[in-house]
Amino acid sequence: MAVLSPGGAATPPSGPAPRRVLLVSRDDELDSLLAGRRIAAHLGELERAEDGGGTGEGGPPPDVALVCDDDAATRRLLDLGVPVVRLCSGHRATGAPLAAEAEGALLRVHRPGWLPGPWPATPGGARTTGVLAPARMTRGRRRSGTLLLLSLWGAPAGDTEAFTSDALRQIAAEAVRRTQRCQVVCDTGVERVRAALEGMDGVRVLRAADTDVDALHAGTELLLASPTLGAVALAQARRAPLAFLPPLGDAQRDLADRVARAAPVPVAADPRAPTLWGPERPDPWSALDGAADDLRGAQRVARTLRQLSLAPL
């Protein structure tokens, strides 16, 4: 706030200007969106840069940037001299490249410590984050309904068409029958999903970019989700039951297979299976080695951003 000098003229407040961070993520990729939001919750005193923050859309460059999964933004910011933490937020099938334009950035890879390998070699300097958990670990005491967390990002057209035209409607109908209501949150293809579920009582379809997914889950009884790291982190951090929706594409299938080797997370191949809904639901997280991951991945990435804003490389 401006203050008045003895002569009555307004002068700016003393003290250094706040350090600014630019957050870039893909709104239509669930893992990217959730990772950016969870890290942002721990940025403390850093001010969020707006109006492009120096990515070519106006405004001065930020002091530091977190870029989730966007090669073009990474390159533009590096060319401007902005320190960048480049995060690969989602699971990639074996052999898929991590980041095409990350040279010069600090590369971080979202990967739980307990998730079984083997893993391909990563570029020099790349570090894994561990679990990017939600800032709020607790859930509401009074929970109801089912949350279907659906990621169609990168899914092959044939897989998407088969799932949305048949299995999705069956799963949503069973969710309403078992828990009275079903909220479907998807990252992309929202209109396709709405059309597939049109006319179903008790079903609501939301776009992930417009929804606080972590808060919504806190008040939900059951979680059925596409095999994504963001969904796994959400359920593991809150020790909440989780069932996977049928995997769509190689990356989701590979992640579901790896998780199954460490934790008994069922797949909703049959929507009527009691392990999805009833008291027979297993606690998949009790099978994990508690020392393999401390759930503080988001805090560690945020700390790196704060340090870079004060002492760039």
Coordinates of C-alpha atoms in Angstrom, one line a residue:
M1 CA 0.0 0.0 0.0
A2 CA 1.3 3.5 -0.9
V3 CA 2.1 5.9 2.0
L4 CA 2.0 9.7 2.1
S5 CA 5.2 11.8 2.4
P6 CA 5.2 14.9 4.6
G7 CA 4.5 17.0 1.4
G8 CA 1.4 14.8 0.7
A9 CA 2.8 13.0 -2.3
A10 CA 2.2 9.2 -2.4
T11 CA 5.4 7.2 -2.3
P12 CA 5.8 3.4 -2.7
P13 CA 6.3 1.3 0.4
S14 CA 9.9 0.5 1.3
G15 CA 11.4 -2.9 1.1
P16 CA 12.3 -5.3 -1.7
A17 CA 9.6 -6.3 -4.2
P18 CA 8.2 -9.8 -3.7
R19 CA 9.7 -12.5 -5.7
R20 CA 7.5 -13.8 -8.5
V21 CA 6.9 -17.3 -9.8
L22 CA 5.2 -18.3 -13.0
L23 CA 3.3 -21.6 -12.9
V24 CA 2.7 -23.3 -16.3
S25 CA 0.8 -26.6 -16.6
R26 CA -1.6 -28.3 -19.1
D27 CA -5.2 -27.7 -18.1
D28 CA -6.3 -30.6 -20.2
E29 CA -3.9 -33.2 -18.7
L30 CA -5.0 -34.3 -15.2
D31 CA -1.5 -35.1 -13.8
S32 CA -0.1 -31.8 -15.0
L33 CA -2.9 -29.8 -13.6
L34 CA -2.9 -31.6 -10.2
A35 CA 0.9 -31.4 -9.9
G36 CA 1.0 -27.7 -10.5
R37 CA -1.7 -27.0 -8.0
R38 CA -0.2 -29.1 -5.2
I39 CA 3.2 -27.5 -5.6
A40 CA 1.6 -24.0 -5.7
A41 CA 0.0 -24.7 -2.3
H42 CA 3.5 -24.6 -0.7
L43 CA 5.0 -21.6 -2.4
G44 CA 4.5 -19.4 0.7
E45 CA 5.7 -15.8 0.1
L46 CA 6.3 -16.1 -3.6
E47 CA 3.9 -14.0 -5.7
R48 CA 2.2 -15.7 -8.7
A49 CA 3.2 -14.1 -12.0
E50 CA 0.3 -13.3 -14.3
D51 CA -0.3 -12.1 -17.9
G52 CA 2.1 -14.6 -19.3
G53 CA 5.0 -13.7 -17.0
G54 CA 7.5 -13.3 -19.8
T55 CA 6.4 -16.3 -21.9
G56 CA 5.7 -14.0 -24.9
E57 CA 2.3 -12.8 -23.7
G58 CA 3.4 -9.5 -22.1
G59 CA 4.7 -8.6 -18.6
P60 CA 8.2 -8.7 -17.2
P61 CA 9.9 -12.1 -16.8
P62 CA 9.2 -13.8 -13.5
D63 CA 12.1 -14.6 -11.0
V64 CA 11.5 -18.3 -11.4
A65 CA 9.1 -20.7 -13.2
L66 CA 7.6 -24.1 -12.6
V67 CA 6.8 -25.7 -16.0
C68 CA 4.8 -28.9 -15.9
D69 CA 5.1 -30.8 -19.2
D70 CA 5.3 -27.9 -21.6
D71 CA 8.4 -28.0 -23.8
A72 CA 7.7 -24.8 -25.7
A73 CA 7.2 -22.7 -22.5
T74 CA 10.3 -24.2 -21.0
R75 CA 12.4 -23.1 -24.0
R76 CA 10.9 -19.6 -24.1
L77 CA 11.6 -19.0 -20.4
L78 CA 15.1 -20.3 -20.6
D79 CA 15.8 -18.1 -23.6
L80 CA 14.7 -15.1 -21.4
G81 CA 17.1 -16.1 -18.7
V82 CA 14.4 -17.3 -16.2
P83 CA 15.4 -20.2 -13.9
V84 CA 13.1 -23.1 -14.7
V85 CA 12.1 -26.2 -12.8
R86 CA 10.8 -28.5 -15.5
L87 CA 8.4 -31.2 -14.0
C88 CA 7.4 -34.4 -15.9
S89 CA 4.2 -34.9 -14.0
G90 CA 2.6 -38.0 -15.5
H91 CA 3.6 -41.6 -15.9
R92 CA 5.2 -42.5 -19.2
A93 CA 5.3 -46.0 -20.8
T94 CA 8.8 -47.5 -21.1
G95 CA 10.9 -45.7 -23.7
A96 CA 8.8 -42.5 -23.9
P97 CA 11.0 -39.4 -23.7
L98 CA 10.9 -37.3 -20.6
A99 CA 11.4 -33.7 -21.9
A100 CA 12.6 -32.6 -25.3
E101 CA 13.5 -29.0 -24.4
A102 CA 14.7 -29.3 -20.8
E103 CA 18.4 -28.6 -21.3
G104 CA 19.3 -25.8 -18.9
A105 CA 16.3 -26.4 -16.6
L106 CA 16.2 -28.4 -13.4
L107 CA 14.4 -31.6 -14.4
R108 CA 12.1 -33.3 -11.9
V109 CA 10.1 -36.5 -12.5
H110 CA 7.0 -37.3 -10.5
R111 CA 7.5 -40.9 -9.4
P112 CA 6.6 -42.5 -6.0
G113 CA 9.5 -44.1 -4.3
W114 CA 7.6 -47.4 -3.9
L115 CA 6.6 -47.8 -7.6
P116 CA 8.4 -50.8 -9.0
G117 CA 10.9 -50.4 -11.9
P118 CA 12.8 -50.9 -14.0
W119 CA 13.1 -47.4 -15.2
P120 CA 14.9 -46.0 -18.3
A121 CA 17.9 -43.8 -17.8
T122 CA 17.0 -40.2 -17.2
P123 CA 19.0 -37.1 -18.4
G124 CA 21.8 -35.9 -16.3
G125 CA 20.6 -34.0 -13.2
A126 CA 17.1 -35.3 -13.3
R127 CA 15.6 -36.2 -9.9
T128 CA 12.5 -38.0 -8.9
T129 CA 10.1 -36.1 -6.6
G130 CA 8.4 -38.9 -4.7
V131 CA 4.7 -38.6 -4.2
L132 CA 3.1 -35.1 -5.0
A133 CA 0.5 -35.3 -2.3
P134 CA -2.4 -32.9 -1.7
A135 CA -1.8 -30.1 0.8
R136 CA -4.7 -31.2 2.9
M137 CA -4.3 -34.9 3.9
T138 CA -7.6 -35.3 5.8
R139 CA -11.1 -36.1 4.5
G140 CA -14.5 -35.0 5.7
R141 CA -16.2 -37.0 8.4
R142 CA -19.4 -37.1 6.4
R143 CA -18.5 -38.4 3.0
S144 CA -21.0 -39.5 0.3
G145 CA -21.1 -40.4 -3.3
T146 CA -18.6 -41.6 -5.8
L147 CA -15.9 -39.6 -7.6
L148 CA -14.9 -40.8 -11.1
L149 CA -11.6 -39.1 -11.9
L150 CA -11.2 -39.7 -15.6
S151 CA -8.2 -38.8 -17.8
L152 CA -8.6 -39.0 -21.5
W153 CA -5.3 -37.1 -22.1
G154 CA -3.2 -39.0 -24.7
A155 CA -5.6 -42.0 -24.8
P156 CA -5.9 -43.6 -28.3
A157 CA -9.1 -42.7 -30.1
G158 CA -10.3 -46.3 -30.2
D159 CA -9.8 -46.9 -26.5
T160 CA -11.6 -43.6 -25.7
E161 CA -14.6 -44.4 -28.0
A162 CA -15.0 -47.9 -26.6
F163 CA -14.9 -46.8 -23.0
T164 CA -17.2 -43.7 -23.3
S165 CA -19.7 -45.5 -25.4
D166 CA -20.2 -48.5 -23.1
A167 CA -18.2 -49.1 -19.9
L168 CA -18.4 -45.5 -18.6
R169 CA -22.2 -45.5 -18.5
Q170 CA -22.3 -48.8 -16.7
I171 CA -19.8 -47.7 -14.1
A172 CA -21.6 -44.4 -13.5
A173 CA -25.0 -46.2 -13.2
E174 CA -23.6 -48.7 -10.6
A175 CA -22.0 -45.8 -8.7
V176 CA -25.4 -44.0 -8.4
R177 CA -27.1 -47.3 -7.4
R178 CA -24.5 -48.0 -4.7
T179 CA -23.7 -44.4 -3.4
Q180 CA -26.7 -42.3 -4.6
R181 CA -24.6 -39.9 -6.7
C182 CA -21.6 -39.8 -9.0
Q183 CA -19.4 -36.9 -9.9
V184 CA -17.4 -37.4 -13.0
V185 CA -14.3 -35.1 -13.4
C186 CA -12.4 -35.3 -16.6
D187 CA -9.4 -33.5 -18.1
T188 CA -10.3 -33.4 -21.8
G189 CA -13.1 -34.7 -23.9
V190 CA -15.7 -33.2 -21.5
E191 CA -18.4 -32.8 -24.2
R192 CA -17.9 -36.5 -25.2
V193 CA -18.3 -37.6 -21.6
R194 CA -21.4 -35.4 -21.1
A195 CA -23.0 -36.8 -24.2
A196 CA -22.3 -40.4 -23.1
L197 CA -23.9 -39.8 -19.6
E198 CA -26.7 -37.6 -20.8
G199 CA -30.0 -38.2 -19.1
M200 CA -28.6 -40.2 -16.1
D201 CA -30.0 -39.1 -12.7
G202 CA -27.5 -38.5 -10.0
V203 CA -24.6 -37.9 -12.4
R204 CA -22.7 -34.6 -12.7
V205 CA -19.9 -34.0 -15.2
L206 CA -17.2 -31.5 -14.4
R207 CA -14.0 -30.3 -16.1
A208 CA -10.9 -30.8 -14.0
A209 CA -9.5 -27.3 -14.8
D210 CA -12.6 -25.8 -13.3
T211 CA -12.7 -28.1 -10.2
D212 CA -10.8 -28.4 -7.0
V213 CA -10.3 -32.1 -7.4
D214 CA -8.5 -32.6 -4.1
A215 CA -11.2 -30.8 -2.1
L216 CA -13.9 -32.7 -3.9
H217 CA -12.3 -36.0 -3.0
A218 CA -12.2 -35.0 0.7
G219 CA -16.0 -35.1 0.8
T220 CA -16.4 -38.2 -1.4
E221 CA -17.0 -41.7 -0.1
L222 CA -15.4 -43.7 -3.0
L223 CA -12.8 -42.9 -5.7
L224 CA -12.6 -44.6 -9.1
A225 CA -9.9 -43.1 -11.2
S226 CA -7.9 -43.6 -14.4
P227 CA -4.5 -45.0 -13.7
T228 CA -2.7 -41.7 -13.2
L229 CA 0.0 -40.6 -10.7
G230 CA -2.2 -37.7 -9.5
A231 CA -5.0 -40.1 -8.5
V232 CA -2.7 -42.6 -6.9
A233 CA -1.0 -39.8 -4.8
L234 CA -4.5 -38.5 -3.7
A235 CA -5.6 -41.9 -2.5
Q236 CA -2.3 -42.9 -0.9
A237 CA -1.8 -39.7 1.0
R238 CA -5.3 -40.0 2.5
R239 CA -5.2 -43.8 2.9
A240 CA -8.4 -43.8 1.0
P241 CA -9.8 -46.7 -1.1
L242 CA -9.1 -46.6 -4.8
A243 CA -10.2 -48.6 -7.8
F244 CA -8.8 -48.0 -11.3
L245 CA -11.0 -47.4 -14.2
P246 CA -10.1 -49.5 -17.2
P247 CA -6.8 -48.2 -18.5
L248 CA -6.8 -46.2 -21.7
G249 CA -3.5 -46.4 -23.7
D250 CA 0.0 -47.8 -23.0
A251 CA 0.9 -45.3 -20.3
Q252 CA -2.2 -46.0 -18.2
R253 CA -1.8 -49.8 -18.7
D254 CA 1.9 -49.7 -17.7
L255 CA 1.1 -47.7 -14.5
A256 CA -1.8 -50.0 -13.5
D257 CA 0.5 -53.0 -13.9
R258 CA 3.3 -51.4 -11.9
V259 CA 0.9 -50.4 -9.1
A260 CA -0.6 -53.9 -9.0
R261 CA 2.9 -55.3 -8.2
A262 CA 3.1 -53.2 -5.1
A263 CA -0.5 -52.6 -3.9
P264 CA -3.8 -54.4 -4.4
V265 CA -5.7 -51.7 -6.3
P266 CA -8.5 -53.4 -8.2
V267 CA -9.6 -52.5 -11.8
A268 CA -13.2 -51.9 -12.5
A269 CA -13.5 -54.5 -15.2
D270 CA -16.8 -55.6 -13.8
P271 CA -18.8 -52.6 -12.3
R272 CA -20.8 -55.0 -10.1
A273 CA -17.7 -56.5 -8.3
P274 CA -18.1 -56.1 -4.5
T275 CA -14.4 -55.2 -4.1
L276 CA -15.2 -51.9 -5.8
W277 CA -18.0 -50.9 -3.5
G278 CA -18.7 -52.9 -0.4
P279 CA -16.9 -53.6 2.9
E280 CA -14.7 -56.1 1.1
R281 CA -12.7 -53.2 -0.4
P282 CA -9.0 -53.8 0.5
D283 CA -6.8 -51.1 2.0
P284 CA -4.1 -51.1 -0.8
W285 CA -1.7 -48.8 1.0
S286 CA -1.0 -51.0 4.0
A287 CA 1.0 -53.2 1.7
L288 CA 3.5 -50.4 0.9
D289 CA 6.8 -49.9 2.6
G290 CA 6.2 -46.7 4.6
A291 CA 9.9 -45.8 4.4
A292 CA 9.8 -45.7 0.6
D293 CA 8.1 -42.3 0.3
D294 CA 7.4 -39.6 2.8
L295 CA 4.7 -37.8 0.7
R296 CA 6.6 -34.5 0.7
G297 CA 7.4 -34.3 -3.0
A298 CA 5.3 -31.1 -3.5
Q299 CA 7.0 -29.4 -0.6
R300 CA 10.5 -30.3 -1.9
V301 CA 9.7 -28.9 -5.4
A302 CA 8.3 -25.7 -3.9
R303 CA 11.4 -25.3 -1.7
T304 CA 13.6 -25.6 -4.9
L305 CA 11.6 -22.8 -6.5
R306 CA 11.9 -20.5 -3.5
Q307 CA 15.7 -21.1 -3.4
L308 CA 16.0 -20.4 -7.2
S309 CA 14.1 -17.2 -6.9
L310 CA 16.6 -15.9 -4.4
A311 CA 19.8 -17.4 -5.8
P312 CA 19.4 -18.4 -9.5
L313 CA 21.9 -20.8 -11.0

